[in-house]
XYZ file of C-alpha atoms in Angstrom:
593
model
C 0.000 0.000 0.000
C 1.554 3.448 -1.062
C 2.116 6.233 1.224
C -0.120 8.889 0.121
C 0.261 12.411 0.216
C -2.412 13.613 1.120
C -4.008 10.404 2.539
C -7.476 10.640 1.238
C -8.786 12.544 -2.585
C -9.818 15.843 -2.670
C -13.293 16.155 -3.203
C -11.763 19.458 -5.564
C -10.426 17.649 -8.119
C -13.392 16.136 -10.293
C -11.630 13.688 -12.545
C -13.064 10.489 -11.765
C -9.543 9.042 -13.971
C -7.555 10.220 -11.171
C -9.618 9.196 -8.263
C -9.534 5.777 -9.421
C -5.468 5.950 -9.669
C -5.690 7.415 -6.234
C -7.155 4.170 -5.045
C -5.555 1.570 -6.997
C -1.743 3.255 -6.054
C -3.516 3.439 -2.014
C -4.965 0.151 -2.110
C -2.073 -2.285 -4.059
C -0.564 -4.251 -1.385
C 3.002 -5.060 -3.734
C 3.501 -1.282 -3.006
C 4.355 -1.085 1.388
C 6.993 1.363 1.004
C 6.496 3.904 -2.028
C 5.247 7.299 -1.129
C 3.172 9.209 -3.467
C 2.280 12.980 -3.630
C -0.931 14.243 -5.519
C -1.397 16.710 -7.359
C 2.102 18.267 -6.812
C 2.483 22.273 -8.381
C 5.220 23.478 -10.269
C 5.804 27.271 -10.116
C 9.242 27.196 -12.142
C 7.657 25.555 -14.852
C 10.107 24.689 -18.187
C 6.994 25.764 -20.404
C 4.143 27.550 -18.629
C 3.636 30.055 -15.966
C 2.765 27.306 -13.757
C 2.530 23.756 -13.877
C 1.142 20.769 -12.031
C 2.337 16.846 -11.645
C -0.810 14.415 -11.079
C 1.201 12.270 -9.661
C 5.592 11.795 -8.223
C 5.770 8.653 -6.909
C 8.917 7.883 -4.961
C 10.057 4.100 -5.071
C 13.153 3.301 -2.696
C 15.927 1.879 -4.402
C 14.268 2.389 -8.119
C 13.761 6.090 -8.938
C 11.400 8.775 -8.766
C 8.114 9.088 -11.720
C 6.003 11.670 -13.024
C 2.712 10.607 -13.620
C 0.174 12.146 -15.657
C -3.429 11.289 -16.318
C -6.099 11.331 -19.036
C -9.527 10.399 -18.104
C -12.383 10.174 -20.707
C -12.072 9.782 -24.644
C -8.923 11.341 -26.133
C -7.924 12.416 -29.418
C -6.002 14.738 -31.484
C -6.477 16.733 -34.938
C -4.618 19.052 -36.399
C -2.089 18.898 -33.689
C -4.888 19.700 -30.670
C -5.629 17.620 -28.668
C -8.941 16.797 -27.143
C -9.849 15.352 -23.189
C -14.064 14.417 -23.296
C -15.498 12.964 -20.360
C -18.412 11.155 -19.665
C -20.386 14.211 -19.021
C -19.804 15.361 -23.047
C -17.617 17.827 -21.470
C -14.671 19.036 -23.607
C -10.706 19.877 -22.597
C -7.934 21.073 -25.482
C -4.736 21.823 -25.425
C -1.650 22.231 -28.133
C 1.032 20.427 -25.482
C -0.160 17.331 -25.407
C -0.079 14.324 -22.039
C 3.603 13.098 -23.136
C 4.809 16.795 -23.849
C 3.330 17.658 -20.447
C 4.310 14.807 -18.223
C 7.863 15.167 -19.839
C 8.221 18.914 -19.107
C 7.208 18.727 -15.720
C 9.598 15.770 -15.037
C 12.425 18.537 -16.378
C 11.160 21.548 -14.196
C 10.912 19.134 -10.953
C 14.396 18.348 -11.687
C 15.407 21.958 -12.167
C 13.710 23.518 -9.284
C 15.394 20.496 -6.788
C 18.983 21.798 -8.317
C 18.502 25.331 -7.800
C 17.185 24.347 -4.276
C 19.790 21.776 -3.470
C 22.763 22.243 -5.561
C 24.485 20.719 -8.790
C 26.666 18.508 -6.699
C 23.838 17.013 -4.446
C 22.592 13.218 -4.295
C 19.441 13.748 -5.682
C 20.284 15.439 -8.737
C 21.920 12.299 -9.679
C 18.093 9.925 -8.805
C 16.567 8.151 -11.594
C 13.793 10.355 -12.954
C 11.415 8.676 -15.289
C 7.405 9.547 -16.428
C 4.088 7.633 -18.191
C 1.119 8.461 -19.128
C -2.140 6.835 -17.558
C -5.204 6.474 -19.672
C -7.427 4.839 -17.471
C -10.527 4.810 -19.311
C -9.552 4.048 -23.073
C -7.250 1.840 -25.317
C -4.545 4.607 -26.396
C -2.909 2.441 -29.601
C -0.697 5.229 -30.774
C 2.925 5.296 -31.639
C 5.374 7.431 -32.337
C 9.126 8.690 -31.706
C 8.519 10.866 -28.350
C 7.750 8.188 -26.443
C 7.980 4.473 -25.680
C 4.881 1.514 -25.263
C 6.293 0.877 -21.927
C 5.296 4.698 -20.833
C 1.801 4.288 -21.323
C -1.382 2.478 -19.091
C -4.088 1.697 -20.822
C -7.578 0.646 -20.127
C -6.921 -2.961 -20.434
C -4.222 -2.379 -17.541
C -6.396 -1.845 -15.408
C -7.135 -5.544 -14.889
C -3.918 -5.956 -12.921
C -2.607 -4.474 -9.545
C -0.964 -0.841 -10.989
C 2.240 -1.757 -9.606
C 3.202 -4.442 -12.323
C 2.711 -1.291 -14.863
C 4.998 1.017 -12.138
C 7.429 -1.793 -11.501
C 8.070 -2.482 -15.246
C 8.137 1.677 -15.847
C 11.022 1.456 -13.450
C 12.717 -1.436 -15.287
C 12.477 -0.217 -18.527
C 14.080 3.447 -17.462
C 16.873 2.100 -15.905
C 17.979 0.207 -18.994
C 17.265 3.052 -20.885
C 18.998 5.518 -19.169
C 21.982 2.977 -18.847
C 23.606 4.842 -22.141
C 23.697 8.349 -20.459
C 27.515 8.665 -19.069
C 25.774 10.334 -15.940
C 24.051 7.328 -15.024
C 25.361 5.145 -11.937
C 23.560 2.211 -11.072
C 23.553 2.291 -7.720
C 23.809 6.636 -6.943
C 20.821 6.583 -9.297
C 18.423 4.403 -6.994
C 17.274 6.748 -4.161
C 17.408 5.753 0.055
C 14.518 5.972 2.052
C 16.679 9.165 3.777
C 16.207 10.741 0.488
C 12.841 10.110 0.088
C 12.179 11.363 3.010
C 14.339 14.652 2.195
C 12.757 15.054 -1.029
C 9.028 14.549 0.626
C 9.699 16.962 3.171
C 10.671 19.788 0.568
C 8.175 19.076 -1.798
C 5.472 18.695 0.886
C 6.555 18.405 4.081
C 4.546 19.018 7.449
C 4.627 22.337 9.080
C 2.889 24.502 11.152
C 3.131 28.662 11.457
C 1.635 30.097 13.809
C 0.090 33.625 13.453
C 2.640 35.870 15.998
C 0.370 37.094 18.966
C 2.010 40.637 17.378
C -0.219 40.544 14.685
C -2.999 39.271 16.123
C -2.943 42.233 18.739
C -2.431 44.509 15.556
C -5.578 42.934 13.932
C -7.827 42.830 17.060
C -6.808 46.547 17.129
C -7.646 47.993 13.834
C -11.230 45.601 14.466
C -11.875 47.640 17.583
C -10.715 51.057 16.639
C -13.168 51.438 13.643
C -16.260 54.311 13.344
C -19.393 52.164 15.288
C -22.465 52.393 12.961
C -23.436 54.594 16.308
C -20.444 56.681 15.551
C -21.278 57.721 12.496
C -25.154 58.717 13.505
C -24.022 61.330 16.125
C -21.614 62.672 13.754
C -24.226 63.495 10.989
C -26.306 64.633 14.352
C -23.647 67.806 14.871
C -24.258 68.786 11.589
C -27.512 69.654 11.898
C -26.895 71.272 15.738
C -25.220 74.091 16.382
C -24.581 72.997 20.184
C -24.604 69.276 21.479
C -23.707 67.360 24.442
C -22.461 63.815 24.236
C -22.463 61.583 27.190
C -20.922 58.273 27.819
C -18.646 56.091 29.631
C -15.074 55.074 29.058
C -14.347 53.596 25.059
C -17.526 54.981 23.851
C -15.815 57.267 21.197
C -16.139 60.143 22.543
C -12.619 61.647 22.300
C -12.607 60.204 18.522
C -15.954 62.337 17.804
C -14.420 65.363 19.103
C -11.272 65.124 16.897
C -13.524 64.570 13.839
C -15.568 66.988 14.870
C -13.249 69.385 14.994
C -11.362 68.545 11.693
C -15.149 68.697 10.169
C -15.472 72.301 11.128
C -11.930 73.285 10.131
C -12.172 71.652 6.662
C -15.226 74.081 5.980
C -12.765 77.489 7.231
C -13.786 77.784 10.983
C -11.647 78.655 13.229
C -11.815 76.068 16.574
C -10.566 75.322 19.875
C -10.255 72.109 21.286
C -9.977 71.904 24.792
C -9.837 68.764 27.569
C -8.644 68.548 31.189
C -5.259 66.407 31.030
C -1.916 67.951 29.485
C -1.093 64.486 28.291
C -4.203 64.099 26.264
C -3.908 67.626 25.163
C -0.430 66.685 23.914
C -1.852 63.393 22.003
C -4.535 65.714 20.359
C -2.004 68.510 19.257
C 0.262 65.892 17.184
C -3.102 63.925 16.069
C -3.975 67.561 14.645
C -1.079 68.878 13.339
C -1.984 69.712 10.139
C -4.901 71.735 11.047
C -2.369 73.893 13.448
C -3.659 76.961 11.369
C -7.470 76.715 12.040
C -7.495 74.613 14.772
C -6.135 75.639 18.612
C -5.522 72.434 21.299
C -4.900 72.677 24.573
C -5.718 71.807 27.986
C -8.167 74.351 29.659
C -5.485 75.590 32.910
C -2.631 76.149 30.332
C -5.117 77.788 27.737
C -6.260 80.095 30.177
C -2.969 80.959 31.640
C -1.767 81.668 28.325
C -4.544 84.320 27.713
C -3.635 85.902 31.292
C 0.222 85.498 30.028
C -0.730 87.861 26.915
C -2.882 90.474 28.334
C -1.443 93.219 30.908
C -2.794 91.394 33.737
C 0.161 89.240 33.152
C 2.971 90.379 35.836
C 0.069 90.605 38.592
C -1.098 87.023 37.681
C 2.530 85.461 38.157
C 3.597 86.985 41.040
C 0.353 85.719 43.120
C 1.452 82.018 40.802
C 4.910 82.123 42.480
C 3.349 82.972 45.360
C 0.976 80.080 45.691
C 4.026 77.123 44.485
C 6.573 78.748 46.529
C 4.312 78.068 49.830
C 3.255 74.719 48.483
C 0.276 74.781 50.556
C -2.471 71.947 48.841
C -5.045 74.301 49.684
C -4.024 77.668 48.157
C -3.016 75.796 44.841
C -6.611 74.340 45.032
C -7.836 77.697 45.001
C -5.049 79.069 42.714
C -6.544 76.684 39.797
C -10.490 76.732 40.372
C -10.555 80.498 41.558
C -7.658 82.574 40.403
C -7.159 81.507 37.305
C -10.568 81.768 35.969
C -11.086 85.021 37.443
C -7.544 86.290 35.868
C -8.741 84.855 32.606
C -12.165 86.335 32.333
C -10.624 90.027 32.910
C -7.867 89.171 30.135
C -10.684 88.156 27.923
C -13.029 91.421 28.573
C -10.156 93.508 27.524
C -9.639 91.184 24.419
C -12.485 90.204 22.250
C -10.423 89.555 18.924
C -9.357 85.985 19.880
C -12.774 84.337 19.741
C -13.707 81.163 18.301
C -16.058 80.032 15.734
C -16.363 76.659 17.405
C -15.557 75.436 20.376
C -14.896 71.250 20.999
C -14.633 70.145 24.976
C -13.390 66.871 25.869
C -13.093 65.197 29.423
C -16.099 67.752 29.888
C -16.551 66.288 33.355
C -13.731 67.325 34.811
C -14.782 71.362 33.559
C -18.545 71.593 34.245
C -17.529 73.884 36.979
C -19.743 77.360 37.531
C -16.702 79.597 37.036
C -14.780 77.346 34.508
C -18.120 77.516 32.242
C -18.083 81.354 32.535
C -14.824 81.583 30.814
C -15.710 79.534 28.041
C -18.015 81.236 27.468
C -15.785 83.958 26.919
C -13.858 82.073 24.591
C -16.601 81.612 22.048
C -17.972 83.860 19.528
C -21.838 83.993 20.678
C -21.205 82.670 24.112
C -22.669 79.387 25.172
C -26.077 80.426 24.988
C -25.882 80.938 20.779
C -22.682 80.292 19.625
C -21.315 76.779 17.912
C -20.219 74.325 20.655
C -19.533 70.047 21.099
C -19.419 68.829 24.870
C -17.842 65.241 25.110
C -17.948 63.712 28.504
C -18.723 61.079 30.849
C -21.043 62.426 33.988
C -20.612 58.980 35.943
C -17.662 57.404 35.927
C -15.140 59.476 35.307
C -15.323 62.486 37.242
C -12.086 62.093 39.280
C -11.231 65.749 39.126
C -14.888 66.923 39.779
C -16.721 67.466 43.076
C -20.185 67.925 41.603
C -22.984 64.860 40.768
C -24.027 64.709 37.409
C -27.504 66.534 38.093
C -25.475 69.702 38.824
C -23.507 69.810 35.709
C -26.702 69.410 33.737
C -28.216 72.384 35.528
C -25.247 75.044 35.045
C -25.122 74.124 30.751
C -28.775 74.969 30.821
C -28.404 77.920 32.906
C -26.000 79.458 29.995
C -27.518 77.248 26.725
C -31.191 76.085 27.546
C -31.398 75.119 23.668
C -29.229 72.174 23.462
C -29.189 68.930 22.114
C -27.810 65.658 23.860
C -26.825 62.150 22.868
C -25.776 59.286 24.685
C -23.040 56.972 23.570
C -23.915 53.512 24.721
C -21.786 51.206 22.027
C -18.050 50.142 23.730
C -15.209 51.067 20.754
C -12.199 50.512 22.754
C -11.944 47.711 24.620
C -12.666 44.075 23.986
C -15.522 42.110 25.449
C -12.686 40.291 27.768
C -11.480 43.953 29.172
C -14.979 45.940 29.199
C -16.818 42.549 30.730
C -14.107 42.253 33.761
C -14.267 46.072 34.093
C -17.585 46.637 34.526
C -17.680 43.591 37.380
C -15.034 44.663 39.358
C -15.738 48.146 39.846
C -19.804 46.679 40.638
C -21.834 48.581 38.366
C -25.177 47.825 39.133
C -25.813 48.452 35.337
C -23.187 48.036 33.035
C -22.766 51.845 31.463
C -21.935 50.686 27.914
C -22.478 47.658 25.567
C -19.536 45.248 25.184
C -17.897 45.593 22.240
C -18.459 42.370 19.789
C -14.453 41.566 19.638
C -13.486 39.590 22.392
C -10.021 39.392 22.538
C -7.720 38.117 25.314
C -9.042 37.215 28.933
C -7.898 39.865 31.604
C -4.577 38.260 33.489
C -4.819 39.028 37.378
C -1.516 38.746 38.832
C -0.680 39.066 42.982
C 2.292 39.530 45.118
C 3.462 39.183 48.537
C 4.865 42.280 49.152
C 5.964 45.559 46.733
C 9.542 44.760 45.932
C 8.027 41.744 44.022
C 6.119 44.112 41.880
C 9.004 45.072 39.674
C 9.894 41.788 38.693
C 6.339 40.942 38.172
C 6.620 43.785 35.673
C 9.698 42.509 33.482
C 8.232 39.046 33.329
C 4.881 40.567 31.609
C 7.178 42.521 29.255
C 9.423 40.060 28.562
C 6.575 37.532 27.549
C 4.635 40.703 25.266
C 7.730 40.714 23.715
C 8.109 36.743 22.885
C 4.706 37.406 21.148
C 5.880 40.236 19.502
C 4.604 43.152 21.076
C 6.884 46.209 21.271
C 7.533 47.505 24.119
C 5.749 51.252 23.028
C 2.295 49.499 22.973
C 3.339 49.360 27.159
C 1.240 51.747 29.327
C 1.866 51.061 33.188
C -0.605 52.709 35.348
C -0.476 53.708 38.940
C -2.749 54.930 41.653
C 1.022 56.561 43.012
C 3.647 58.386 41.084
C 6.305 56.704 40.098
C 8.252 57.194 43.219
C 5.652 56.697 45.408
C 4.933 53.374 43.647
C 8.974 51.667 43.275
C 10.672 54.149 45.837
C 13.238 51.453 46.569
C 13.502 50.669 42.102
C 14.708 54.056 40.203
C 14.328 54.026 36.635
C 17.605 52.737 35.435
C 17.282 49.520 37.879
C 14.205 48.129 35.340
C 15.523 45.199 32.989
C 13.707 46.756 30.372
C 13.795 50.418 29.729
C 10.906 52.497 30.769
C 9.524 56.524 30.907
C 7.631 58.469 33.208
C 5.517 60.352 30.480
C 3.979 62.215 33.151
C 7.587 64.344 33.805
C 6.986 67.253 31.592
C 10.601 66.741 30.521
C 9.195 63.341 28.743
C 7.847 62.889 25.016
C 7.318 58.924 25.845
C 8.385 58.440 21.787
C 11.043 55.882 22.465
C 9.878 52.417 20.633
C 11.743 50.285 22.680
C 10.331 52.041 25.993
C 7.410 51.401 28.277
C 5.792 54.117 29.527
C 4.611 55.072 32.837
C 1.669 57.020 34.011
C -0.416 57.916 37.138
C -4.096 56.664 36.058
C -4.920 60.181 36.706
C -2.827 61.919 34.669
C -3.612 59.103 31.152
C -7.431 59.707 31.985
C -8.780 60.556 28.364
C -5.730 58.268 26.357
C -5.314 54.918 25.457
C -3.228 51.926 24.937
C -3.109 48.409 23.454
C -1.662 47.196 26.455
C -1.950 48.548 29.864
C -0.897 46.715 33.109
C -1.917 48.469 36.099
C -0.111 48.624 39.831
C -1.070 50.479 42.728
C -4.465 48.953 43.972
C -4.821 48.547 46.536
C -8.425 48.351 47.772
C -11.858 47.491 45.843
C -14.512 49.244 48.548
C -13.511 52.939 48.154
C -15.546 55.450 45.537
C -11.935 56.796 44.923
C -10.815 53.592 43.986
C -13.246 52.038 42.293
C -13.218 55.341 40.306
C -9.434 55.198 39.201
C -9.816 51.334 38.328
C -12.464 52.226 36.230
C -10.551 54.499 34.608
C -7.113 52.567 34.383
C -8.904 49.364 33.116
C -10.808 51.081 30.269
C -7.871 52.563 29.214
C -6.586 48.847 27.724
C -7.672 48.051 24.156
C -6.698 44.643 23.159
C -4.781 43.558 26.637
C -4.930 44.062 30.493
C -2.990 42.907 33.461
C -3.521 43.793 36.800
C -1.016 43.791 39.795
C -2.619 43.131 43.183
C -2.233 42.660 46.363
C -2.233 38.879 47.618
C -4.802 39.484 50.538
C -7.335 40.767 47.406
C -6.515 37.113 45.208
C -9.902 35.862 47.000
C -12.124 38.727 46.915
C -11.132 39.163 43.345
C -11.765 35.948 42.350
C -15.168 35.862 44.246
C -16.000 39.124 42.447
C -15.069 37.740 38.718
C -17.671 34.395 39.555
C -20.472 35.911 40.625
C-alpha cells in the first residue's frame, strides 16, 4: 500500500480518472513502502507560468516518476488535442499528455537543483514519467515516447504496480547509455525520500505571531461604530450638542472629527480637555490643522490668555506665590478660583481671539460654575448661541470633579437652555474580555456601555506578597509581550502613586527593560523600545493596546473604584492587573459571581 500524500482525494479535483489511480496506487498491497504525492504544483515551470504533476511517486531503491493522467475519450487533430469525459464535457490543449508529463519531469528536476545544488545526491536519482489512460485503449505510436510509458484501459485488470514496476525497469535500462548514469547513486534511500518529501510537501505549522494578532484585534476595535457615524451626521444639523458616555464609547474620537469637520469648511476652533497628556496626544493627532485649529488643555489655555494680556505680571507673582508656599489648599484655590477670574478680565479687555467653534473633551472634569463662565468667553456667541460640542462622561469618570451629574446638567442649561444631547452607549475601545471584567469589578449595578463584539484576550490578574516583588512581576509581563511580539511602546503602566511613590526602593535605570515616566513634563514617551509610565490620573482621556496596572490597593472605596475604572478602560486589546495577595480571593469571588 503506497504512502499517500495527502491520505485521502480531494473532493476538488473532479476527474473520476484520477480518483480511481488514487485508489488503486492506495490500495495495491506489492507497493508497502512507495510514497506518493498528488497533485504536486510546479511554479518554475520549463513551459508555462505554472505547472502541475498528477502524480511523483517515490520508489526506494528504483527512482522517482512523473505521472500524468487522461480520463475520458482522447484524441487529437490538427495537432490539438482533445480530453471528453463522460459528461460530453470538452478539454484542449496544443502540449499534449507526453509533452506535459515530460516537461514537468524537467522543471521538478530543475527547481530540486537550484534548491539543493548541482553537486547534491538527488540530482543524480533516476527520474522517469508515463502516461495513464485509465478509461480508453490509447494504440498510438510514435518517436517521443515508448509503449512501456503508457497504461491503458486494459491495464487496469492488474494491480498498478506491475505497470509502475516495469516503468522502473524499462528506465533504468534506458537511461543505462547516459555517461551520468550510476547504477547504484541513481536508486534513491529511504533518507532521500524522506528529504525530497519533506521539501516538496513536508509538514509544518506557522503560527500567526500574537504581534499581529494584537495589531488585527486593534484595527477591528478602533473602527467608526455604525453609532459613531449617527451622532456625527447629528452635529451637523446642531449648532450645540452634548455627548455623554462612559469610558471607550468614542467620545474623544468624535471630538477630533468633529473638529477637523469644522476646520475643513474654514472655521476657526478650539479644542480643549482637562489632562496635558491628552492635550499633547490631540495637538500631534492635529497637526496639520495647526492653522485653524487651537488644542490645549483648559489651565494652560487660560494661563496663556492671562500670560498675553497686561494682567500678566500681577497674575505670576500671586502664581509664584501660591508654588513657593506649596500649601495643597491655596493651589486648590489658585486653579479653580484665580485663574478663571484672571482669565475672564484678560478676555473682557480682548475680544479679537474668539472662536467660531468650540470642541470640549473630558467635559466632566470642567462643568464647573466659574470654569463655564470663561468659556463662554472664549466663544464667539457665548454658550447660549454660539457653535459648541461637549464630550464627557457624567458617571464614571469624574475624578477631578466634586459635583454629581444633576449639577452639571443644571449650570449648561443655565448658559444654553437650547441644546441637544446624545448618549453613547456602544463600547469602541476595549474588547468584550477587558470591558466585561471592568464593569464587574468596579460593581456597576448596570453596566454603562455595551460590550464591544471583539473579544479578545481574557484579563490576566496577577498578585504579590509584598511591593519589591512588583518590579519583577513587571519585566516578566514585558518580557513575555515581547516573545509574542509586542513592542515595548504598545506598554502603558498605570499607577494609583507616582512613580516614586509606587517603586521608591527601584529608580528608573534599575528596570531590565527600559521604561519613561511620560507624566515628567521633561518626557515625550516616543522611544519604541520604551514602556511608559503614568499615574491613572494623569492618562485619563488616552489609550493603549496594552496597559498593566499597579497600585491597587483596595476594591470598597468610591476613589478607587473610580481610578480602576478608569485605568482598566484605558486597555484596548490587553490588560494585566497587579494586586495585592490578601485581594486574590475577593477578586476571584468578584469575577464568579
Amino acid at each position: 500500500m503506497t504512502y499517500m500524500i495527502p491520505p485521502v482525494f480531494s473532493e476538488d479535483v473532479s476527474s473520476s480518472g484520477e480518483r480511481n489511480v488514487f485508489e488503486k496506487l492506495k490500495d495495491d498491497p506489492e507497493t508497502q513502502d512507495w510514497t506518493c504525492l498528488h497533485s504536486l504544483g510546479i511554479s518554475r515551470h520549463v513551459s508555462t507560468v505554472y505547472g502541475e504533476i498528477d502524480f511523483l511517486l517515490l520508489i526506494p531503491k528504483t527512482g522517482i516518476f512523473c505521472l500524468e493522467v487522461k480520463s475520458g475519450r482522447v484524441s487529437r487533430k490538427d495537432g490539438v488535442w482533445e480530453y471528453r469525459n463522460k459528461y460530453g464535457a470538452v478539454v484542449q490543449n496544443t502540449l499534449g499528455p507526453i509533452r506535459q508529463v515530460s516537461n514537468a519531469m524537467h522543471s521538478l528536476r530543475n527547481s530540486l537543483r537550484e534548491h539543493f545544488g548541482d553537486s547534491h545526491s538527488l540530482n543524480k536519482l533516476l527520474y522517469g514519467w508515463g502516461v495513464i489512460f485509465p478509461q480508453c485503449e490509447f494504440k498510438r505510436t510514435g518517436p517521443d515516447f515508448e509503449p512501456w510509458q503508457i497504461y491503458n484501459i486494459r491495464d487496469n485488470e492488474r494491480p498498478i504496480s506491475v505497470f509502475l514496476n516495469n516503468l522502473a525497469k524499462q528506465t533504468h535500462e534506458k537511461m543505462k547509455i547516459h555517461p551520468w548514469y550510476n547504477e547504484t547513486k541513481s536508486r534513491p534511500s529511504k533518507r532521500a525520500i524522506t528529504s525530497l518529501v519533506q521539501y516538496l510537501r513536508g509538514d509544518f505549522e506557522f503560527s500567526i505571531k500574537k504581534g499581529s494578532i494584537a495589531r488585527e484585534l486593534q484595527d477591528e476595535i478602533l473602527r467608526f461604530t455604525t453609532e459613531q457615524i449617527r451622532c456625527l451626521e447629528s452635529l451637523r444639523g446642531n449648532r450645540r450638542s452634548f455627548f455623554t458616555g462612559a469610558a471607550g464609547t468614542g467620545k474623544t474620537v468624535l471630538a477630533v472629527e468633529f473638529a477637523k469637520r469644522e476646520a475643513r469648511k474654514g472655521d476657526k476652533v478650539l479644542l480643549l480637555c482637562f489632562n496635558r497628556l491628552l492635550a499633547n496626544k490631540l495637538n500631534s493627532e492635529l497637526s496639520e490643522f495647526s492653522d485653524r485649529i487651537t488644542v490645549d488643555h483648559f489651565h494652560h489655555y487660560m494661563e496663556q490668555v492671562v500670560l498675553k494680556s497686561p494682567l500678566k505680571q500681577e497674575f505670576e507673582e500671586i502664581e509664584k506665590k501660591v508654588f513657593s508656599e506649596n500649601d495643597s489648599n491655596q493651589k486648590d484655590r489658585l486653579f479653580k478660583e484665580i485663574f478663571p477670574d484672571y482669565a475672564e478680565l484678560a478676555l473682557s479687555e480682548c475680544k479679537e481671539s474668539l472662536f467660531d467653534v468650540l470642541v470640549v473633551d473630558e467635559a466632566q472634569d470642567l462643568m464647573r460654575p466659574r470654569y463655564l463662565d470663561v468659556m463662554d468667553g472664549f466663544l464667539k456667541g457665548g454658550l447660549g448661541s454660539g457653535r459648541w460640542a461637549f464630550f464627557g462622561d457624567l458617571q464614571g469618570q469624574k475624578i477631578f470633579s466634586d459635583m454629581n451629574p444633576e449639577e452639571m446638567q443644571v449650570e449648561i442649561e443655565k448658559r444654553s437652555p437650547y441644546h441637544t444631547q446624545f448618549s453613547l452607549m456602544v463600547n469602541c475601545r476595549n474588547t468584550r474580555n477587558i470591558g466585561k471584567d471592568t464593569c464587574t469589578l468596579v460593581g456597576f449595578d448596570v453596566p454603562p456601555f455595551l460590550t464591544s463584539s471583539v473579544t479578545g484576550p481574557p484579563v490576566d490578574y496577577k498578585y504579590f506578597g509584598n511591593e519589591p516583588e512588583i518590579p519583577p512581576l513587571l519585566g516578566q509581563i514585558v518580557r513575555g509581550l515581547a516573545s509574542e511580539g509586542i513592542q515595548r511602546e504598545s506598554i502603558s503602566i498605570l499607577s494609583r502613586r507616582t512613580f516614586k511613590n509606587t517603586f521608591p526602593d527601584t529608580p528608573l535605570n534599575k528596570f531590565r527593560f527600559k521604561i519613561c515616566d511620560i507624566t515628567a513634563k521633561e518626557s515625550n514617551g516616543k522611544d519604541k523600545d520604551t514602556v511608559k509610565f503614568s499615574t491613572i490620573s494623569s492618562f485619563k482621556g488616552l489609550e493603549s493596546p496594552i496597559v498593566i496596572i499597579v497600585g491597587i490597593d483596595d476594591l470598597d472605596s468610591d476613589r478607587s473604584k473610580e481610578l480602576l475604572y478608569v485605568a482598566m478602560s484605558r486597555a484596548i486589546i490587553r490588560l494585566f492587573l497587579i494586586l495585592p495577595k490578601t485581594l486574590e480571593k475577593r477578586v476571584t469571588g468578584i469575577l464568579k459571581s
